[in-house]
mmCIF file of C-alpha atoms and ligand atoms in Angstrom:
data_model
loop_
_atom_site.group_PDB
_atom_site.id
_atom_site.type_symbol
_atom_site.label_atom_id
_atom_site.label_comp_id
_atom_site.label_asym_id
_atom_site.label_seq_id
_atom_site.Cartn_x
_atom_site.Cartn_y
_atom_site.Cartn_z
ATOM 1 C CA LEU Y 187 -4.932 43.694 -54.539
ATOM 2 C CA ALA Y 188 -4.421 42.693 -58.114
ATOM 3 C CA PHE Y 189 -4.505 39.176 -56.868
ATOM 4 C CA ASN Y 190 -7.857 39.735 -55.169
ATOM 5 C CA VAL Y 191 -9.271 41.540 -58.371
ATOM 6 C CA ALA Y 192 -8.172 38.407 -60.420
ATOM 7 C CA LEU Y 193 -10.030 36.072 -58.077
ATOM 8 C CA ILE Y 194 -13.283 38.173 -58.435
ATOM 9 C CA LEU Y 195 -12.984 38.288 -62.257
ATOM 10 C CA LEU Y 196 -12.442 34.445 -62.195
ATOM 11 C CA ALA Y 197 -15.666 34.233 -60.081
ATOM 12 C CA TYR Y 198 -17.523 36.486 -62.469
ATOM 13 C CA LEU Y 199 -16.426 34.271 -65.355
ATOM 14 C CA ILE Y 200 -17.376 31.038 -63.455
ATOM 15 C CA GLY Y 201 -20.861 32.606 -62.732
ATOM 16 C CA SER Y 202 -21.222 33.474 -66.272
ATOM 17 C CA VAL Y 203 -21.492 29.959 -67.494
ATOM 18 C CA PRO Y 204 -25.255 29.581 -68.365
ATOM 19 C CA PHE Y 205 -26.357 26.043 -67.449
ATOM 20 C CA ALA Y 206 -29.755 26.491 -68.748
ATOM 21 C CA VAL Y 207 -28.602 27.174 -72.166
ATOM 22 C CA VAL Y 208 -25.782 24.685 -72.166
ATOM 23 C CA VAL Y 209 -27.912 21.716 -70.811
ATOM 24 C CA SER Y 210 -30.607 22.625 -73.297
ATOM 25 C CA LYS Y 211 -28.261 22.588 -76.257
ATOM 26 C CA VAL Y 212 -26.757 19.342 -75.081
ATOM 27 C CA MET Y 213 -29.978 17.546 -74.571
ATOM 28 C CA GLY Y 214 -31.368 18.840 -77.785
ATOM 29 C CA LEU Y 215 -33.987 21.090 -76.347
ATOM 30 C CA GLN Y 216 -35.159 24.320 -77.403
ATOM 31 C CA ASP Y 217 -33.222 27.582 -76.117
ATOM 32 C CA PRO Y 218 -34.790 28.680 -72.888
ATOM 33 C CA ARG Y 219 -34.549 32.084 -73.959
ATOM 34 C CA SER Y 220 -37.238 31.369 -76.640
ATOM 35 C CA TYR Y 221 -40.283 30.270 -74.577
ATOM 36 C CA GLY Y 222 -42.196 30.616 -71.318
ATOM 37 C CA SER Y 223 -40.709 33.344 -69.041
ATOM 38 C CA LYS Y 224 -37.689 33.443 -71.713
ATOM 39 C CA ASN Y 225 -35.523 33.141 -68.509
ATOM 40 C CA PRO Y 226 -32.306 30.990 -68.768
ATOM 41 C CA GLY Y 227 -33.168 29.156 -65.412
ATOM 42 C CA ALA Y 228 -34.257 25.718 -63.994
ATOM 43 C CA THR Y 229 -37.803 26.778 -63.672
ATOM 44 C CA ASN Y 230 -38.152 27.923 -67.169
ATOM 45 C CA VAL Y 231 -36.327 24.652 -68.406
ATOM 46 C CA LEU Y 232 -38.920 22.730 -66.554
ATOM 47 C CA ARG Y 233 -41.541 24.304 -68.757
ATOM 48 C CA THR Y 234 -40.472 21.876 -71.560
ATOM 49 C CA GLY Y 235 -41.495 19.054 -69.232
ATOM 50 C CA ASN Y 236 -37.886 17.708 -69.054
ATOM 51 C CA LYS Y 237 -37.211 17.105 -65.414
ATOM 52 C CA THR Y 238 -33.798 15.776 -65.807
ATOM 53 C CA ALA Y 239 -32.686 18.955 -67.845
ATOM 54 C CA ALA Y 240 -34.306 21.385 -65.242
ATOM 55 C CA ALA Y 241 -32.562 19.366 -62.266
ATOM 56 C CA LEU Y 242 -29.201 19.384 -64.239
ATOM 57 C CA THR Y 243 -29.766 23.329 -64.563
ATOM 58 C CA LEU Y 244 -30.449 23.949 -60.917
ATOM 59 C CA LEU Y 245 -27.488 21.588 -60.039
ATOM 60 C CA GLY Y 246 -25.078 23.480 -62.637
ATOM 61 C CA ASP Y 247 -26.101 26.867 -61.705
ATOM 62 C CA ALA Y 248 -25.909 26.174 -57.910
ATOM 63 C CA ALA Y 249 -22.524 24.368 -58.193
ATOM 64 C CA LYS Y 250 -20.884 27.399 -60.004
ATOM 65 C CA GLY Y 251 -21.838 29.658 -57.325
ATOM 66 C CA TRP Y 252 -20.511 27.255 -54.701
ATOM 67 C CA PHE Y 253 -17.305 26.390 -56.708
ATOM 68 C CA ALA Y 254 -16.562 30.225 -57.332
ATOM 69 C CA ILE Y 255 -16.205 30.618 -53.579
ATOM 70 C CA TRP Y 256 -14.402 27.324 -52.873
ATOM 71 C CA LEU Y 257 -12.034 28.017 -55.423
ATOM 72 C CA ALA Y 258 -11.099 31.453 -54.040
ATOM 73 C CA GLU Y 259 -10.702 29.949 -50.673
ATOM 74 C CA LYS Y 260 -8.565 27.052 -52.130
ATOM 75 C CA ILE Y 261 -6.115 29.551 -54.051
ATOM 76 C CA ALA Y 262 -6.096 32.277 -51.433
ATOM 77 C CA PRO Y 263 -6.451 30.636 -48.017
ATOM 78 C CA GLY Y 264 -7.161 33.337 -45.475
ATOM 79 C CA ILE Y 265 -8.705 35.635 -48.218
ATOM 80 C CA PRO Y 266 -9.889 38.817 -46.470
ATOM 81 C CA ALA Y 267 -13.861 38.580 -45.667
ATOM 82 C CA GLY Y 268 -14.261 41.718 -47.641
ATOM 83 C CA ALA Y 269 -12.593 39.948 -50.818
ATOM 84 C CA LEU Y 270 -14.694 36.718 -50.408
ATOM 85 C CA ALA Y 271 -17.933 38.802 -50.202
ATOM 86 C CA ALA Y 272 -16.891 40.311 -53.368
ATOM 87 C CA VAL Y 273 -16.108 36.929 -54.967
ATOM 88 C CA ALA Y 274 -19.640 35.686 -53.971
ATOM 89 C CA LEU Y 275 -21.257 38.654 -55.438
ATOM 90 C CA ALA Y 276 -19.193 38.486 -58.714
ATOM 91 C CA ALA Y 277 -20.359 34.936 -59.197
ATOM 92 C CA PHE Y 278 -23.919 36.055 -58.633
ATOM 93 C CA LEU Y 279 -23.590 38.868 -60.983
ATOM 94 C CA GLY Y 280 -21.862 36.447 -63.515
ATOM 95 C CA HIS Y 281 -25.211 34.545 -63.717
ATOM 96 C CA LEU Y 282 -27.200 37.650 -64.088
ATOM 97 C CA TYR Y 283 -25.034 39.616 -66.531
ATOM 98 C CA PRO Y 284 -23.085 36.868 -68.338
ATOM 99 C CA VAL Y 285 -20.342 37.796 -70.688
ATOM 100 C CA PHE Y 286 -21.271 34.501 -72.677
ATOM 101 C CA LEU Y 287 -24.773 35.701 -73.375
ATOM 102 C CA GLY Y 288 -24.158 39.185 -74.245
ATOM 103 C CA PHE Y 289 -24.812 40.038 -70.454
ATOM 104 C CA LYS Y 290 -28.386 38.691 -70.621
ATOM 105 C CA GLY Y 291 -28.518 36.267 -68.082
ATOM 106 C CA GLY Y 292 -30.763 34.881 -65.413
ATOM 107 C CA LYS Y 293 -32.486 35.719 -62.137
ATOM 108 C CA GLY Y 294 -29.759 34.230 -59.909
ATOM 109 C CA VAL Y 295 -31.862 31.989 -57.529
ATOM 110 C CA ALA Y 296 -29.855 28.736 -58.008
ATOM 111 C CA THR Y 297 -26.618 30.594 -58.127
ATOM 112 C CA ALA Y 298 -27.265 32.301 -54.874
ATOM 113 C CA LEU Y 299 -28.325 28.989 -53.252
ATOM 114 C CA GLY Y 300 -24.816 27.746 -54.198
ATOM 115 C CA VAL Y 301 -23.179 30.838 -52.784
ATOM 116 C CA LEU Y 302 -25.032 30.186 -49.486
ATOM 117 C CA VAL Y 303 -23.861 26.591 -49.686
ATOM 118 C CA ALA Y 304 -20.422 27.694 -49.642
ATOM 119 C CA ILE Y 305 -20.828 30.472 -47.014
ATOM 120 C CA GLN Y 306 -22.803 28.350 -44.454
ATOM 121 C CA PRO Y 307 -24.567 25.031 -45.244
ATOM 122 C CA TRP Y 308 -27.314 25.581 -42.385
ATOM 123 C CA LEU Y 309 -28.173 28.909 -44.027
ATOM 124 C CA ALA Y 310 -28.496 26.973 -47.399
ATOM 125 C CA VAL Y 311 -30.739 24.411 -45.852
ATOM 126 C CA ALA Y 312 -32.963 26.986 -43.997
ATOM 127 C CA THR Y 313 -33.352 29.123 -47.318
ATOM 128 C CA ALA Y 314 -34.031 26.098 -49.455
ATOM 129 C CA ALA Y 315 -36.480 24.988 -47.070
ATOM 130 C CA THR Y 316 -38.248 28.426 -47.286
ATOM 131 C CA TRP Y 317 -38.341 28.086 -50.974
ATOM 132 C CA LEU Y 318 -39.675 24.525 -50.759
ATOM 133 C CA ILE Y 319 -42.474 25.424 -48.274
ATOM 134 C CA ILE Y 320 -43.768 28.430 -50.433
ATOM 135 C CA ALA Y 321 -43.247 26.500 -53.700
ATOM 136 C CA VAL Y 322 -45.409 23.392 -52.484
ATOM 137 C CA PHE Y 323 -48.065 25.643 -50.978
ATOM 138 C CA PHE Y 324 -48.507 28.104 -53.767
ATOM 139 C CA ARG Y 325 -46.892 26.493 -56.565
ATOM 140 C CA TYR Y 326 -45.321 29.808 -57.937
ATOM 141 C CA SER Y 327 -41.454 29.164 -58.350
ATOM 142 C CA SER Y 328 -40.864 32.962 -58.481
ATOM 143 C CA LEU Y 329 -42.979 33.662 -55.276
ATOM 144 C CA ALA Y 330 -40.937 30.999 -53.449
ATOM 145 C CA SER Y 331 -37.707 32.731 -54.699
ATOM 146 C CA LEU Y 332 -38.907 36.105 -53.494
ATOM 147 C CA VAL Y 333 -39.763 34.838 -50.131
ATOM 148 C CA ALA Y 334 -36.598 32.975 -49.952
ATOM 149 C CA ALA Y 335 -34.494 35.893 -51.059
ATOM 150 C CA PHE Y 336 -36.050 37.881 -48.278
ATOM 151 C CA PHE Y 337 -35.389 35.496 -45.487
ATOM 152 C CA ALA Y 338 -31.811 34.501 -46.395
ATOM 153 C CA PRO Y 339 -30.234 37.845 -45.216
ATOM 154 C CA VAL Y 340 -32.488 37.658 -42.271
ATOM 155 C CA TYR Y 341 -31.476 34.198 -41.244
ATOM 156 C CA TYR Y 342 -27.797 35.060 -41.730
ATOM 157 C CA VAL Y 343 -27.893 38.076 -39.473
ATOM 158 C CA PHE Y 344 -29.924 36.079 -36.718
ATOM 159 C CA GLY Y 345 -27.897 32.828 -37.227
ATOM 160 C CA SER Y 346 -24.543 34.429 -36.725
ATOM 161 C CA GLY Y 347 -25.508 36.475 -33.790
ATOM 162 C CA LEU Y 348 -23.471 39.417 -33.320
ATOM 163 C CA ALA Y 349 -20.464 38.141 -35.347
ATOM 164 C CA TRP Y 350 -21.909 39.626 -38.459
ATOM 165 C CA PHE Y 351 -21.631 42.860 -37.096
ATOM 166 C CA ALA Y 352 -17.740 42.659 -36.462
ATOM 167 C CA GLN Y 353 -17.443 41.353 -40.285
ATOM 168 C CA PRO Y 354 -20.469 42.778 -42.007
ATOM 169 C CA ALA Y 355 -19.143 42.286 -45.792
ATOM 170 C CA MET Y 356 -20.839 38.879 -46.390
ATOM 171 C CA GLY Y 357 -24.078 40.231 -44.879
ATOM 172 C CA VAL Y 358 -23.903 43.267 -46.927
ATOM 173 C CA ALA Y 359 -23.144 40.883 -49.993
ATOM 174 C CA LEU Y 360 -26.324 38.692 -49.042
ATOM 175 C CA ALA Y 361 -28.590 41.775 -48.692
ATOM 176 C CA ILE Y 362 -27.216 43.245 -52.280
ATOM 177 C CA ILE Y 363 -28.157 39.755 -53.594
ATOM 178 C CA GLY Y 364 -31.537 39.718 -52.049
ATOM 179 C CA VAL Y 365 -32.335 43.190 -53.608
ATOM 180 C CA LEU Y 366 -30.978 42.249 -57.052
ATOM 181 C CA LEU Y 367 -33.167 38.972 -56.951
ATOM 182 C CA PHE Y 368 -36.309 41.099 -56.443
ATOM 183 C CA TYR Y 369 -35.039 43.555 -59.194
ATOM 184 C CA ARG Y 370 -34.712 40.558 -61.645
ATOM 185 C CA HIS Y 371 -38.163 39.332 -60.658
ATOM 186 C CA ARG Y 372 -40.007 42.481 -61.374
ATOM 187 C CA ALA Y 373 -41.860 40.888 -64.404
ATOM 188 C CA ASN Y 374 -42.679 37.985 -62.152
ATOM 189 C CA ILE Y 375 -43.755 40.182 -59.463
ATOM 190 C CA THR Y 376 -46.329 42.167 -61.904
ATOM 191 C CA ARG Y 377 -47.569 38.728 -63.267
ATOM 192 C CA LEU Y 378 -48.061 37.647 -59.523
ATOM 193 C CA LEU Y 379 -50.123 40.806 -58.759
ATOM 194 C CA GLN Y 380 -52.063 40.395 -61.936
ATOM 195 C CA GLY Y 381 -52.822 36.566 -61.233
ATOM 196 C CA THR Y 382 -51.323 35.850 -64.623
ATOM 197 C CA GLU Y 383 -47.989 34.136 -63.179
ATOM 198 C CA SER Y 384 -47.480 30.351 -64.339
ATOM 199 C CA ARG Y 385 -47.691 27.834 -61.792
ATOM 200 C CA ILE Y 386 -45.124 25.012 -61.352
ATOM 201 C CA GLY Y 387 -46.565 22.028 -63.025
ATOM 202 C CA GLY Y 388 -49.493 23.968 -64.176
ATOM 203 C CA GLY Y 389 -48.471 24.129 -67.965
ATOM 204 C CA LYS Y 390 -50.246 27.544 -68.228
ATOM 205 C CA LYS Y 391 -48.645 29.557 -71.075
ATOM 206 C CA GLN Y 392 -47.509 33.212 -70.523
HETATM 207 O O1 LIG R 563 -39.027 31.347 -65.421
HETATM 208 O O2 LIG R 563 -39.393 33.609 -64.418
HETATM 209 P P1 LIG R 563 -39.390 31.986 -64.161
HETATM 210 O O3 LIG R 563 -40.893 31.560 -63.765
HETATM 211 O O4 LIG R 563 -35.568 29.085 -62.031
HETATM 212 O O5 LIG R 563 -38.516 31.641 -63.091
HETATM 213 C C1 LIG R 563 -38.562 32.239 -61.710
HETATM 214 C C2 LIG R 563 -37.502 31.644 -60.786
HETATM 215 C C3 LIG R 563 -36.153 31.642 -61.394
HETATM 216 O O6 LIG R 563 -35.260 30.837 -60.696
HETATM 217 C C4 LIG R 563 -35.028 29.540 -60.981
HETATM 218 C C5 LIG R 563 -34.187 28.776 -60.163
HETATM 219 C C6 LIG R 563 -34.994 27.916 -59.313
HETATM 220 C C7 LIG R 563 -34.286 27.283 -58.210
HETATM 221 C C8 LIG R 563 -35.116 26.448 -57.336
HETATM 222 C C9 LIG R 563 -34.508 26.150 -55.818
HETATM 223 C C10 LIG R 563 -33.942 27.279 -55.079
HETATM 224 C C11 LIG R 563 -34.078 27.227 -53.643
HETATM 225 C C12 LIG R 563 -33.305 28.228 -52.727
HETATM 226 C C13 LIG R 563 -33.483 29.527 -53.041
HETATM 227 C C14 LIG R 563 -32.341 30.439 -52.815
HETATM 228 C C15 LIG R 563 -32.480 31.955 -52.507
HETATM 229 C C16 LIG R 563 -31.377 32.525 -52.173
HETATM 230 C C17 LIG R 563 -31.270 34.028 -51.681
HETATM 231 C C18 LIG R 563 -29.944 34.589 -51.251
HETATM 232 C C19 LIG R 563 -30.027 35.978 -50.670
HETATM 233 O O7 LIG R 563 -37.513 32.154 -59.542
#
């Protein structure tokens, strides 16, 4: 048990690494917590106009979600499903409440995507495709994230047939991640309803 707790803590620490802040600092950009939505995430970094920095943020924040789970499976082969689900949730919570940023982190979209890649690559592809379709049609990153967060657990349950029922831990973790994604987007939801949300590539100040 102590070993599993250590793996969960490690996942939390990995999830805590804030790539939006790190990449911005390294590339000499402003801290993303000081402009736009003030969110340390790929979408907000893109508001600087620097696509490379935004792509690196997306890549880093997704990679850490994937890496935390990959590492747990590597260190502890045959780790119980419940513990692995806790590792996934811990990496995600690390991004939302990072110890390195005074517990004020991001919204968790990219990190959740990385978690999906580690759990089931097809699930990540389907969810990312959902995000892309909404983003292309409506050009709201937040709306795309919300729709993707709703559908990911649905895809998971349908995609794994009755298997998820026998081993529900990861499904429950994904549902919690989905709910937390909505909770972290509550300011975006208000702006979407008011029609004041900024569009991707719109350059509209908020
Ligand atoms: O600055 O508040 P903002 O407008 O920046 O940002 C809102 C935005 C925050 O998220 C990001 C990360 C953008 C990542 C884009 C690609 C994500 C594609 C896959 C979505 C996966 C959802 C996983 C759900 C798991 C349950 O939203």
